[in-house]
PDB file of C-alpha atoms in Angstrom:
ATOM      1  CA  MET A   1    -106.752  -4.441 -58.155  1.00 72.00           C
ATOM      2  CA  GLN A   2    -109.777  -3.223 -56.224  1.00 74.00           C
ATOM      3  CA  SER A   3    -110.905  -7.300 -56.575  1.00 81.00           C
ATOM      4  CA  LEU A   4    -107.215  -8.301 -55.638  1.00 88.00           C
ATOM      5  CA  TRP A   5    -106.949  -6.201 -52.725  1.00 91.00           C
ATOM      6  CA  MET A   6    -110.086  -7.193 -51.096  1.00 89.00           C
ATOM      7  CA  LEU A   7    -109.490 -10.837 -51.827  1.00 91.00           C
ATOM      8  CA  LEU A   8    -106.255 -10.392 -49.852  1.00 94.00           C
ATOM      9  CA  ALA A   9    -108.022  -8.492 -46.933  1.00 92.00           C
ATOM     10  CA  CYS A  10    -110.248 -11.397 -46.713  1.00 89.00           C
ATOM     11  CA  ALA A  11    -107.585 -14.065 -46.644  1.00 91.00           C
ATOM     12  CA  MET A  12    -106.362 -11.894 -43.710  1.00 93.00           C
ATOM     13  CA  PHE A  13    -109.270 -11.674 -41.742  1.00 88.00           C
ATOM     14  CA  ALA A  14    -110.031 -15.738 -42.207  1.00 86.00           C
ATOM     15  CA  MET A  15    -106.433 -15.963 -40.573  1.00 89.00           C
ATOM     16  CA  MET A  16    -107.219 -13.764 -37.767  1.00 87.00           C
ATOM     17  CA  GLY A  17    -110.417 -15.444 -36.603  1.00 82.00           C
ATOM     18  CA  ALA A  18    -108.187 -18.777 -37.105  1.00 85.00           C
ATOM     19  CA  PHE A  19    -105.723 -17.057 -34.225  1.00 87.00           C
ATOM     20  CA  VAL A  20    -108.661 -15.434 -32.291  1.00 83.00           C
ATOM     21  CA  LYS A  21    -109.709 -19.570 -32.491  1.00 81.00           C
ATOM     22  CA  VAL A  22    -106.235 -20.823 -31.271  1.00 85.00           C
ATOM     23  CA  ALA A  23    -105.921 -17.929 -28.457  1.00 87.00           C
ATOM     24  CA  ALA A  24    -109.477 -17.980 -27.118  1.00 83.00           C
ATOM     25  CA  ASP A  25    -108.876 -22.415 -26.705  1.00 83.00           C
ATOM     26  CA  LEU A  26    -105.625 -20.873 -25.036  1.00 89.00           C
ATOM     27  CA  GLY A  27    -107.368 -19.006 -22.384  1.00 88.00           C
ATOM     28  CA  ALA A  28    -107.010 -15.370 -23.355  1.00 89.00           C
ATOM     29  CA  THR A  29    -109.580 -13.393 -22.731  1.00 90.00           C
ATOM     30  CA  LEU A  30    -112.470 -11.163 -24.990  1.00 86.00           C
ATOM     31  CA  PRO A  31    -110.648  -7.179 -24.020  1.00 93.00           C
ATOM     32  CA  GLU A  32    -106.975  -9.050 -24.443  1.00 93.00           C
ATOM     33  CA  ILE A  33    -107.869 -10.236 -27.815  1.00 90.00           C
ATOM     34  CA  VAL A  34    -109.181  -7.233 -28.652  1.00 91.00           C
ATOM     35  CA  LEU A  35    -106.155  -4.952 -27.173  1.00 94.00           C
ATOM     36  CA  PHE A  36    -104.074  -7.407 -29.634  1.00 93.00           C
ATOM     37  CA  ARG A  37    -106.339  -6.823 -32.135  1.00 90.00           C
ATOM     38  CA  GLY A  38    -105.461  -3.202 -32.442  1.00 91.00           C
ATOM     39  CA  ILE A  39    -101.939  -3.255 -31.075  1.00 93.00           C
ATOM     40  CA  PRO A  40     -99.449  -4.114 -33.610  1.00 90.00           C
ATOM     41  CA  SER A  41    -101.762  -1.605 -36.174  1.00 90.00           C
ATOM     42  CA  VAL A  42    -100.926   1.081 -33.349  1.00 94.00           C
ATOM     43  CA  LEU A  43     -97.193   0.643 -32.670  1.00 93.00           C
ATOM     44  CA  LEU A  44     -96.149  -0.115 -36.377  1.00 90.00           C
ATOM     45  CA  LEU A  45     -98.702   2.612 -38.104  1.00 91.00           C
ATOM     46  CA  PHE A  46     -97.417   5.399 -35.462  1.00 94.00           C
ATOM     47  CA  PHE A  47     -94.092   4.963 -35.674  1.00 94.00           C
ATOM     48  CA  TRP A  48     -94.392   4.252 -39.790  1.00 93.00           C
ATOM     49  CA  ALA A  49     -96.093   7.632 -40.072  1.00 94.00           C
ATOM     50  CA  ARG A  50     -93.562   9.602 -37.029  1.00 93.00           C
ATOM     51  CA  SER A  51     -90.262   8.127 -38.651  1.00 95.00           C
ATOM     52  CA  THR A  52     -92.097   9.558 -42.688  1.00 94.00           C
ATOM     53  CA  ARG A  53     -92.949  12.933 -40.903  1.00 92.00           C
ATOM     54  CA  ARG A  54     -96.421  12.278 -42.208  1.00 93.00           C
ATOM     55  CA  THR A  55     -99.629  14.393 -40.630  1.00 91.00           C
ATOM     56  CA  LEU A  56    -100.994  12.286 -38.068  1.00 91.00           C
ATOM     57  CA  SER A  57    -104.147  14.549 -37.265  1.00 90.00           C
ATOM     58  CA  PRO A  58    -106.982  13.638 -40.066  1.00 91.00           C
ATOM     59  CA  THR A  59    -108.728  16.653 -42.702  1.00 84.00           C
ATOM     60  CA  ARG A  60    -112.165  15.986 -41.118  1.00 88.00           C
ATOM     61  CA  TRP A  61    -112.695  14.476 -38.044  1.00 90.00           C
ATOM     62  CA  ARG A  62    -116.708  13.198 -38.206  1.00 89.00           C
ATOM     63  CA  PRO A  63    -115.911  10.266 -40.848  1.00 88.00           C
ATOM     64  CA  HIS A  64    -113.131   8.880 -38.385  1.00 92.00           C
ATOM     65  CA  ILE A  65    -115.724   9.440 -35.556  1.00 93.00           C
ATOM     66  CA  TRP A  66    -118.388   7.962 -37.089  1.00 91.00           C
ATOM     67  CA  ARG A  67    -116.492   5.179 -38.819  1.00 90.00           C
ATOM     68  CA  ASN A  68    -115.153   3.785 -34.975  1.00 93.00           C
ATOM     69  CA  ILE A  69    -117.962   4.410 -32.756  1.00 94.00           C
ATOM     70  CA  SER A  70    -119.620   1.989 -35.716  1.00 93.00           C
ATOM     71  CA  GLY A  71    -116.664  -0.528 -35.947  1.00 92.00           C
ATOM     72  CA  ILE A  72    -115.609  -0.411 -32.247  1.00 93.00           C
ATOM     73  CA  VAL A  73    -119.417  -1.345 -31.640  1.00 93.00           C
ATOM     74  CA  SER A  74    -120.055  -3.652 -34.069  1.00 92.00           C
ATOM     75  CA  MET A  75    -117.043  -5.784 -33.158  1.00 88.00           C
ATOM     76  CA  TRP A  76    -117.730  -5.885 -29.033  1.00 85.00           C
ATOM     77  CA  LEU A  77    -122.156  -7.018 -30.378  1.00 88.00           C
ATOM     78  CA  GLY A  78    -120.191  -9.502 -32.809  1.00 80.00           C
ATOM     79  CA  PHE A  79    -118.565 -10.926 -29.733  1.00 75.00           C
ATOM     80  CA  PHE A  80    -121.075 -11.630 -27.592  1.00 78.00           C
ATOM     81  CA  ALA A  81    -122.789 -13.138 -30.238  1.00 79.00           C
ATOM     82  CA  LEU A  82    -119.725 -15.330 -30.458  1.00 71.00           C
ATOM     83  CA  SER A  83    -120.174 -16.257 -27.107  1.00 71.00           C
ATOM     84  CA  HIS A  84    -123.545 -17.367 -26.893  1.00 73.00           C
ATOM     85  CA  LEU A  85    -124.664 -18.148 -30.534  1.00 71.00           C
ATOM     86  CA  ALA A  86    -122.993 -21.662 -32.419  1.00 65.00           C
ATOM     87  CA  LEU A  87    -119.848 -20.054 -34.500  1.00 63.00           C
ATOM     88  CA  ALA A  88    -122.093 -20.652 -37.787  1.00 63.00           C
ATOM     89  CA  THR A  89    -124.715 -18.814 -36.398  1.00 67.00           C
ATOM     90  CA  ALA A  90    -123.097 -15.803 -35.381  1.00 70.00           C
ATOM     91  CA  VAL A  91    -120.595 -15.285 -38.392  1.00 72.00           C
ATOM     92  CA  SER A  92    -123.710 -15.610 -41.224  1.00 70.00           C
ATOM     93  CA  LEU A  93    -125.002 -12.821 -38.769  1.00 75.00           C
ATOM     94  CA  ASN A  94    -121.746 -10.833 -39.435  1.00 76.00           C
ATOM     95  CA  TYR A  95    -122.231 -11.399 -42.440  1.00 71.00           C
ATOM     96  CA  THR A  96    -125.278  -8.622 -42.853  1.00 76.00           C
ATOM     97  CA  ALA A  97    -123.275  -6.214 -43.380  1.00 77.00           C
ATOM     98  CA  PRO A  98    -122.889  -6.679 -47.321  1.00 73.00           C
ATOM     99  CA  LEU A  99    -126.991  -7.294 -47.433  1.00 73.00           C
ATOM    100  CA  PHE A 100    -127.506  -3.714 -45.506  1.00 78.00           C
ATOM    101  CA  ILE A 101    -125.345  -2.075 -47.830  1.00 75.00           C
ATOM    102  CA  ALA A 102    -126.947  -3.589 -51.169  1.00 71.00           C
ATOM    103  CA  GLY A 103    -130.158  -2.260 -49.632  1.00 73.00           C
ATOM    104  CA  TRP A 104    -129.154   1.035 -48.880  1.00 76.00           C
ATOM    105  CA  LEU A 105    -127.803   1.279 -52.141  1.00 70.00           C
ATOM    106  CA  LEU A 106    -130.662   0.084 -53.426  1.00 68.00           C
ATOM    107  CA  PHE A 107    -133.142   3.033 -52.395  1.00 70.00           C
ATOM    108  CA  PHE A 108    -130.447   5.375 -52.426  1.00 71.00           C
ATOM    109  CA  GLY A 109    -127.366   4.224 -54.304  1.00 63.00           C
ATOM    110  CA  GLY A 110    -127.981   6.756 -57.462  1.00 62.00           C
ATOM    111  CA  ALA A 111    -125.450   5.471 -60.024  1.00 58.00           C
ATOM    112  CA  GLN A 112    -124.301   2.380 -57.985  1.00 58.00           C
ATOM    113  CA  ARG A 113    -127.984   1.798 -57.499  1.00 67.00           C
ATOM    114  CA  ASP A 114    -126.893  -1.713 -60.129  1.00 76.00           C
ATOM    115  CA  PRO A 115    -129.431  -4.937 -59.946  1.00 81.00           C
ATOM    116  CA  ILE A 116    -126.935  -7.145 -60.833  1.00 83.00           C
ATOM    117  CA  ARG A 117    -124.984  -6.551 -58.415  1.00 76.00           C
ATOM    118  CA  ILE A 118    -126.952  -6.618 -55.249  1.00 80.00           C
ATOM    119  CA  LEU A 119    -128.279  -9.901 -56.849  1.00 85.00           C
ATOM    120  CA  ALA A 120    -124.850 -10.312 -56.385  1.00 82.00           C
ATOM    121  CA  VAL A 121    -124.325  -9.756 -52.522  1.00 81.00           C
ATOM    122  CA  LEU A 122    -127.951 -11.711 -52.040  1.00 84.00           C
ATOM    123  CA  ALA A 123    -126.743 -14.881 -54.127  1.00 86.00           C
ATOM    124  CA  GLY A 124    -123.606 -14.652 -51.874  1.00 80.00           C
ATOM    125  CA  PHE A 125    -125.150 -14.288 -48.310  1.00 82.00           C
ATOM    126  CA  LEU A 126    -126.773 -17.332 -50.012  1.00 87.00           C
ATOM    127  CA  GLY A 127    -123.552 -19.013 -50.421  1.00 82.00           C
ATOM    128  CA  VAL A 128    -123.205 -18.330 -46.530  1.00 79.00           C
ATOM    129  CA  LEU A 129    -125.525 -19.774 -45.646  1.00 81.00           C
ATOM    130  CA  GLY A 130    -125.059 -23.240 -47.265  1.00 81.00           C
ATOM    131  CA  VAL A 131    -121.736 -23.068 -45.934  1.00 72.00           C
ATOM    132  CA  LEU A 132    -122.557 -22.098 -42.134  1.00 70.00           C
ATOM    133  CA  ARG A 133    -126.247 -23.697 -42.238  1.00 73.00           C
ATOM    134  CA  PRO A 134    -126.922 -21.532 -38.983  1.00 67.00           C
ATOM    135  CA  SER A 135    -130.106 -21.575 -36.778  1.00 65.00           C
ATOM    136  CA  VAL A 136    -131.488 -19.845 -33.160  1.00 65.00           C
ATOM    137  CA  GLU A 137    -132.842 -21.568 -30.142  1.00 72.00           C
ATOM    138  CA  ARG A 138    -135.959 -20.175 -28.557  1.00 73.00           C
ATOM    139  CA  ASP A 139    -133.782 -18.264 -25.608  1.00 75.00           C
ATOM    140  CA  GLN A 140    -131.187 -16.796 -28.113  1.00 79.00           C
ATOM    141  CA  TRP A 141    -133.080 -14.021 -29.482  1.00 81.00           C
ATOM    142  CA  LEU A 142    -131.131 -11.574 -28.090  1.00 84.00           C
ATOM    143  CA  ALA A 143    -127.916 -12.525 -28.677  1.00 82.00           C
ATOM    144  CA  ALA A 144    -128.873 -12.926 -32.604  1.00 82.00           C
ATOM    145  CA  LEU A 145    -130.116  -9.715 -32.728  1.00 85.00           C
ATOM    146  CA  MET A 146    -127.292  -8.680 -31.012  1.00 87.00           C
ATOM    147  CA  GLY A 147    -125.382 -10.186 -34.273  1.00 83.00           C
ATOM    148  CA  LEU A 148    -127.824  -8.785 -36.501  1.00 84.00           C
ATOM    149  CA  GLY A 149    -126.855  -5.439 -34.454  1.00 88.00           C
ATOM    150  CA  GLY A 150    -123.056  -5.810 -35.514  1.00 88.00           C
ATOM    151  CA  GLY A 151    -123.686  -6.709 -38.867  1.00 85.00           C
ATOM    152  CA  GLY A 152    -125.636  -3.287 -39.211  1.00 87.00           C
ATOM    153  CA  LEU A 153    -123.212  -1.322 -37.421  1.00 92.00           C
ATOM    154  CA  ALA A 154    -120.415  -2.688 -39.736  1.00 88.00           C
ATOM    155  CA  ALA A 155    -122.072  -1.837 -42.945  1.00 86.00           C
ATOM    156  CA  VAL A 156    -122.174   1.518 -41.640  1.00 89.00           C
ATOM    157  CA  ALA A 157    -118.315   1.243 -40.771  1.00 89.00           C
ATOM    158  CA  MET A 158    -118.053   0.035 -44.246  1.00 83.00           C
ATOM    159  CA  MET A 159    -119.749   2.926 -45.650  1.00 83.00           C
ATOM    160  CA  GLN A 160    -117.913   5.674 -44.035  1.00 87.00           C
ATOM    161  CA  ILE A 161    -114.375   3.498 -44.962  1.00 85.00           C
ATOM    162  CA  ARG A 162    -115.888   3.883 -48.861  1.00 80.00           C
ATOM    163  CA  GLN A 163    -116.407   7.774 -47.703  1.00 86.00           C
ATOM    164  CA  LEU A 164    -112.630   8.574 -46.383  1.00 89.00           C
ATOM    165  CA  GLY A 165    -111.861   7.260 -49.574  1.00 83.00           C
ATOM    166  CA  ARG A 166    -113.498   9.812 -51.201  1.00 84.00           C
ATOM    167  CA  ILE A 167    -112.064  12.654 -49.626  1.00 88.00           C
ATOM    168  CA  GLY A 168    -108.553  11.406 -49.860  1.00 87.00           C
ATOM    169  CA  GLU A 169    -107.972  10.333 -46.403  1.00 89.00           C
ATOM    170  CA  PRO A 170    -104.638   8.101 -46.834  1.00 90.00           C
ATOM    171  CA  GLU A 171    -105.532   4.210 -45.711  1.00 85.00           C
ATOM    172  CA  TRP A 172    -102.682   4.094 -43.230  1.00 90.00           C
ATOM    173  CA  ARG A 173    -104.631   7.368 -41.199  1.00 93.00           C
ATOM    174  CA  THR A 174    -107.924   5.792 -41.257  1.00 91.00           C
ATOM    175  CA  VAL A 175    -106.576   1.651 -39.667  1.00 89.00           C
ATOM    176  CA  LEU A 176    -104.743   4.073 -37.087  1.00 93.00           C
ATOM    177  CA  LEU A 177    -107.448   5.899 -35.983  1.00 94.00           C
ATOM    178  CA  PHE A 178    -110.313   2.795 -35.677  1.00 92.00           C
ATOM    179  CA  SER A 179    -106.993   0.461 -34.053  1.00 92.00           C
ATOM    180  CA  ILE A 180    -106.527   3.259 -31.294  1.00 95.00           C
ATOM    181  CA  GLY A 181    -110.099   3.131 -30.432  1.00 95.00           C
ATOM    182  CA  VAL A 182    -109.959  -0.509 -30.576  1.00 94.00           C
ATOM    183  CA  CYS A 183    -107.121  -0.267 -27.969  1.00 95.00           C
ATOM    184  CA  ALA A 184    -108.811   1.829 -25.936  1.00 95.00           C
ATOM    185  CA  SER A 185    -111.898  -0.159 -25.470  1.00 95.00           C
ATOM    186  CA  GLY A 186    -110.153  -3.467 -25.474  1.00 94.00           C
ATOM    187  CA  LEU A 187    -107.858  -1.028 -22.420  1.00 96.00           C
ATOM    188  CA  VAL A 188    -111.434  -0.771 -20.312  1.00 95.00           C
ATOM    189  CA  GLY A 189    -112.392  -4.485 -20.982  1.00 94.00           C
ATOM    190  CA  VAL A 190    -108.940  -5.708 -19.010  1.00 95.00           C
ATOM    191  CA  GLY A 191    -109.130  -2.805 -16.294  1.00 94.00           C
ATOM    192  CA  VAL A 192    -112.776  -4.645 -15.569  1.00 93.00           C
ATOM    193  CA  GLN A 193    -112.089  -8.123 -15.877  1.00 90.00           C
ATOM    194  CA  GLY A 194    -108.258  -7.938 -14.931  1.00 91.00           C
ATOM    195  CA  TRP A 195    -105.523  -9.275 -17.514  1.00 91.00           C
ATOM    196  CA  ARG A 196    -104.666 -13.303 -17.108  1.00 87.00           C
ATOM    197  CA  THR A 197    -102.517 -14.034 -19.935  1.00 87.00           C
ATOM    198  CA  SER A 198     -98.668 -14.882 -19.485  1.00 86.00           C
ATOM    199  CA  ASP A 199     -98.002 -18.027 -21.214  1.00 90.00           C
ATOM    200  CA  PRO A 200     -95.632 -16.897 -24.635  1.00 93.00           C
ATOM    201  CA  LEU A 201     -97.534 -18.983 -27.281  1.00 94.00           C
ATOM    202  CA  THR A 202    -100.327 -17.527 -25.963  1.00 94.00           C
ATOM    203  CA  LEU A 203     -99.086 -14.099 -26.417  1.00 94.00           C
ATOM    204  CA  LEU A 204     -97.422 -14.824 -29.702  1.00 94.00           C
ATOM    205  CA  THR A 205    -100.984 -15.747 -31.170  1.00 93.00           C
ATOM    206  CA  LEU A 206    -102.469 -12.496 -30.145  1.00 94.00           C
ATOM    207  CA  MET A 207     -99.965 -10.924 -32.257  1.00 93.00           C
ATOM    208  CA  GLY A 208    -100.255 -12.963 -34.541  1.00 94.00           C
ATOM    209  CA  LEU A 209    -103.808 -11.896 -34.934  1.00 91.00           C
ATOM    210  CA  GLY A 210    -102.947  -8.203 -34.707  1.00 92.00           C
ATOM    211  CA  LEU A 211    -101.013  -8.494 -37.570  1.00 93.00           C
ATOM    212  CA  ALA A 212    -103.240 -10.152 -39.988  1.00 93.00           C
ATOM    213  CA  GLY A 213    -105.551  -7.539 -38.261  1.00 90.00           C
ATOM    214  CA  LEU A 214    -103.194  -5.023 -39.575  1.00 90.00           C
ATOM    215  CA  VAL A 215    -103.404  -6.395 -42.838  1.00 92.00           C
ATOM    216  CA  GLY A 216    -106.441  -7.159 -43.697  1.00 91.00           C
ATOM    217  CA  GLN A 217    -107.952  -3.722 -42.720  1.00 86.00           C
ATOM    218  CA  LEU A 218    -105.922  -2.060 -44.659  1.00 87.00           C
ATOM    219  CA  THR A 219    -106.328  -3.915 -47.841  1.00 90.00           C
ATOM    220  CA  MET A 220    -109.933  -4.070 -47.189  1.00 85.00           C
ATOM    221  CA  THR A 221    -109.574   0.209 -46.414  1.00 80.00           C
ATOM    222  CA  ARG A 222    -107.801   0.433 -50.075  1.00 83.00           C
ATOM    223  CA  ALA A 223    -110.429  -2.108 -51.924  1.00 84.00           C
ATOM    224  CA  PHE A 224    -113.382  -0.253 -50.049  1.00 74.00           C
ATOM    225  CA  GLY A 225    -111.908   3.050 -50.980  1.00 73.00           C
ATOM    226  CA  LEU A 226    -111.994   2.054 -54.863  1.00 69.00           C
ATOM    227  CA  GLY A 227    -114.430   1.158 -57.281  1.00 65.00           C
ATOM    228  CA  SER A 228    -117.544  -0.382 -56.866  1.00 72.00           C
ATOM    229  CA  THR A 229    -118.848  -0.813 -53.006  1.00 70.00           C
ATOM    230  CA  LEU A 230    -121.430  -3.783 -54.434  1.00 67.00           C
ATOM    231  CA  LEU A 231    -118.569  -5.221 -55.809  1.00 74.00           C
ATOM    232  CA  THR A 232    -116.221  -5.061 -52.997  1.00 77.00           C
ATOM    233  CA  ALA A 233    -119.099  -6.097 -50.236  1.00 70.00           C
ATOM    234  CA  ALA A 234    -119.795  -8.883 -52.758  1.00 72.00           C
ATOM    235  CA  LEU A 235    -116.353 -10.281 -52.730  1.00 80.00           C
ATOM    236  CA  GLN A 236    -116.311 -10.222 -49.056  1.00 79.00           C
ATOM    237  CA  TYR A 237    -118.238 -13.211 -48.573  1.00 76.00           C
ATOM    238  CA  THR A 238    -114.949 -15.080 -49.610  1.00 83.00           C
ATOM    239  CA  THR A 239    -113.916 -14.950 -45.835  1.00 82.00           C
ATOM    240  CA  ILE A 240    -115.925 -17.866 -45.858  1.00 78.00           C
ATOM    241  CA  ILE A 241    -114.128 -19.790 -48.159  1.00 81.00           C
ATOM    242  CA  PHE A 242    -110.225 -19.129 -47.037  1.00 85.00           C
ATOM    243  CA  ALA A 243    -111.509 -20.271 -43.132  1.00 81.00           C
ATOM    244  CA  ALA A 244    -113.360 -23.013 -44.162  1.00 79.00           C
ATOM    245  CA  LEU A 245    -109.900 -24.213 -46.432  1.00 84.00           C
ATOM    246  CA  ILE A 246    -107.991 -23.426 -42.855  1.00 85.00           C
ATOM    247  CA  GLY A 247    -110.189 -24.991 -41.335  1.00 81.00           C
ATOM    248  CA  VAL A 248    -109.869 -28.221 -43.497  1.00 82.00           C
ATOM    249  CA  LEU A 249    -106.222 -27.456 -43.518  1.00 85.00           C
ATOM    250  CA  PHE A 250    -105.561 -27.047 -39.317  1.00 84.00           C
ATOM    251  CA  TRP A 251    -108.330 -28.791 -37.725  1.00 79.00           C
ATOM    252  CA  GLY A 252    -109.346 -31.633 -40.231  1.00 80.00           C
ATOM    253  CA  ASP A 253    -112.570 -30.047 -40.916  1.00 73.00           C
ATOM    254  CA  ARG A 254    -114.563 -31.846 -43.738  1.00 78.00           C
ATOM    255  CA  PRO A 255    -117.261 -29.561 -45.262  1.00 73.00           C
ATOM    256  CA  ALA A 256    -120.782 -31.131 -45.992  1.00 78.00           C
ATOM    257  CA  PRO A 257    -121.810 -31.201 -49.833  1.00 85.00           C
ATOM    258  CA  LEU A 258    -123.948 -28.704 -48.837  1.00 84.00           C
ATOM    259  CA  ALA A 259    -121.258 -26.236 -47.838  1.00 78.00           C
ATOM    260  CA  TRP A 260    -118.997 -26.898 -51.060  1.00 83.00           C
ATOM    261  CA  ALA A 261    -122.026 -26.108 -52.959  1.00 86.00           C
ATOM    262  CA  GLY A 262    -122.472 -22.714 -50.959  1.00 82.00           C
ATOM    263  CA  MET A 263    -118.544 -22.100 -51.650  1.00 78.00           C
ATOM    264  CA  ALA A 264    -119.639 -22.523 -55.480  1.00 84.00           C
ATOM    265  CA  LEU A 265    -122.339 -19.930 -55.077  1.00 86.00           C
ATOM    266  CA  ILE A 266    -120.115 -17.561 -52.633  1.00 77.00           C
ATOM    267  CA  ILE A 267    -117.305 -17.617 -56.066  1.00 79.00           C
ATOM    268  CA  GLY A 268    -120.149 -17.575 -58.499  1.00 83.00           C
ATOM    269  CA  SER A 269    -121.135 -13.642 -57.234  1.00 81.00           C
ATOM    270  CA  GLY A 270    -117.825 -12.425 -56.413  1.00 74.00           C
ATOM    271  CA  LEU A 271    -117.689 -13.506 -60.191  1.00 77.00           C
ATOM    272  CA  LEU A 272    -120.757 -11.375 -61.462  1.00 82.00           C
ATOM    273  CA  SER A 273    -119.908  -8.760 -59.665  1.00 76.00           C
ATOM    274  CA  VAL A 274    -116.106  -8.424 -60.996  1.00 72.00           C
ATOM    275  CA  TRP A 275    -117.890  -8.786 -64.450  1.00 81.00           C
ATOM    276  CA  ARG A 276    -120.212  -6.159 -64.116  1.00 79.00           C
ATOM    277  CA  THR A 277    -117.851  -3.722 -63.578  1.00 72.00           C
ATOM    278  CA  HIS A 278    -115.488  -5.044 -65.996  1.00 73.00           C
ATOM    279  CA  MET A 279    -118.290  -4.346 -68.299  1.00 80.00           C
ATOM    280  CA  GLU A 280    -119.653  -1.024 -67.148  1.00 76.00           C
ATOM    281  CA  SER A 281    -115.649  -0.250 -67.077  1.00 74.00           C
ATOM    282  CA  ARG A 282    -115.748  -1.114 -71.040  1.00 78.00           C
ATOM    283  CA  THR A 283    -118.764   1.285 -71.430  1.00 79.00           C
ATOM    284  CA  LEU A 284    -117.314   4.134 -70.106  1.00 73.00           C
ATOM    285  CA  HIS A 285    -114.121   4.160 -71.725  1.00 72.00           C
ATOM    286  CA  ASP A 286    -115.938   3.404 -75.245  1.00 74.00           C
ATOM    287  CA  ARG A 287    -118.195   6.438 -74.405  1.00 71.00           C
ATOM    288  CA  GLY A 288    -115.015   8.432 -73.723  1.00 66.00           C
ATOM    289  CA  HIS A 289    -115.113   8.695 -69.755  1.00 56.00           C
ATOM    290  CA  SER A 290    -112.365   6.956 -67.477  1.00 50.00           C
ATOM    291  CA  PRO A 291    -114.434   5.356 -64.773  1.00 47.00           C
ATOM    292  CA  ALA A 292    -113.170   7.469 -61.790  1.00 47.00           C
ATOM    293  CA  GLU A 293    -114.418  10.614 -63.725  1.00 47.00           C
ATOM    294  CA  VAL A 294    -117.909   9.276 -63.653  1.00 44.00           C
ATOM    295  CA  SER A 295    -117.627   8.211 -59.970  1.00 45.00           C
ATOM    296  CA  GLN A 296    -117.112  11.693 -59.180  1.00 42.00           C
ATOM    297  CA  THR A 297    -119.861  12.565 -60.721  1.00 36.00           C
ATOM    298  CA  LYS A 298    -122.721  10.530 -60.279  1.00 36.00           C
ATOM    299  CA  GLU A 299    -122.123   8.518 -57.333  1.00 39.00           C
ATOM    300  CA  VAL A 300    -123.674   9.167 -54.134  1.00 35.00           C
ATOM    301  CA  ASN A 301    -122.448   9.990 -50.763  1.00 35.00           C
ATOM    302  CA  PRO A 302    -122.754   7.230 -49.131  1.00 34.00           C
ATOM    303  CA  SER A 303    -122.593   8.783 -46.111  1.00 30.00           C
TER     304      SER A 303
END
């Protein structure tokens, strides 16, 4: 189920990226895109929580604060890179997040220090490079560093999501508080640049962006709250495959042979992580321990 949740999240984030591309082509500004990334999540989750009489206040504020700061800054840095670099280069830098997670767990991961799954993460990133074939010009290093910083902060946000799942924080509350922060940052940007979008088609596209982001955020939060962190990180690369397929269907893109080889490497790295996790769970079961019990007693707190 952890793998299925993450694959659904990847599909939703690829769809969200397609909506971002369409909205930008229709003239939506960056603050408007950021604002609509959070509005549907805030409205739907807030009214759902109130109607079901759920508590909005979290049990611990600190992980949420760090998750929001790192996630929101990562989002803006990623958008900055997208606006100054080629799409392939900016997306590749964004997908360095699993590498930061792998590096952290390699040195501090305890029971999660698994060379096979770390190898799967590295192989998945090589697949991303094959699909996107990034390049950085001499005058683009600042934007590249911003994109790399966005990838590093995205890794921090993911580890905080993992921590929130470990302490029993429900996915909907994590996504709601993050979306409130996203909306606040978007409103600041709109206050600076002003509101420019009025076309109904553009507004509909922005709403589709927010809905896809909502489903993707919920399912990703669910995936990172369960099982192996590195398994989820490796499967994250499948977003590139979904995005490539969307490009073929709607924009007529024709990936080069190297890109198809990269997709195969991404799939292979994900399957390697799934196989490793399955074998580990089977070994634990044979020893009379459930994976949840071992995870609770051995896994190092990533925060």
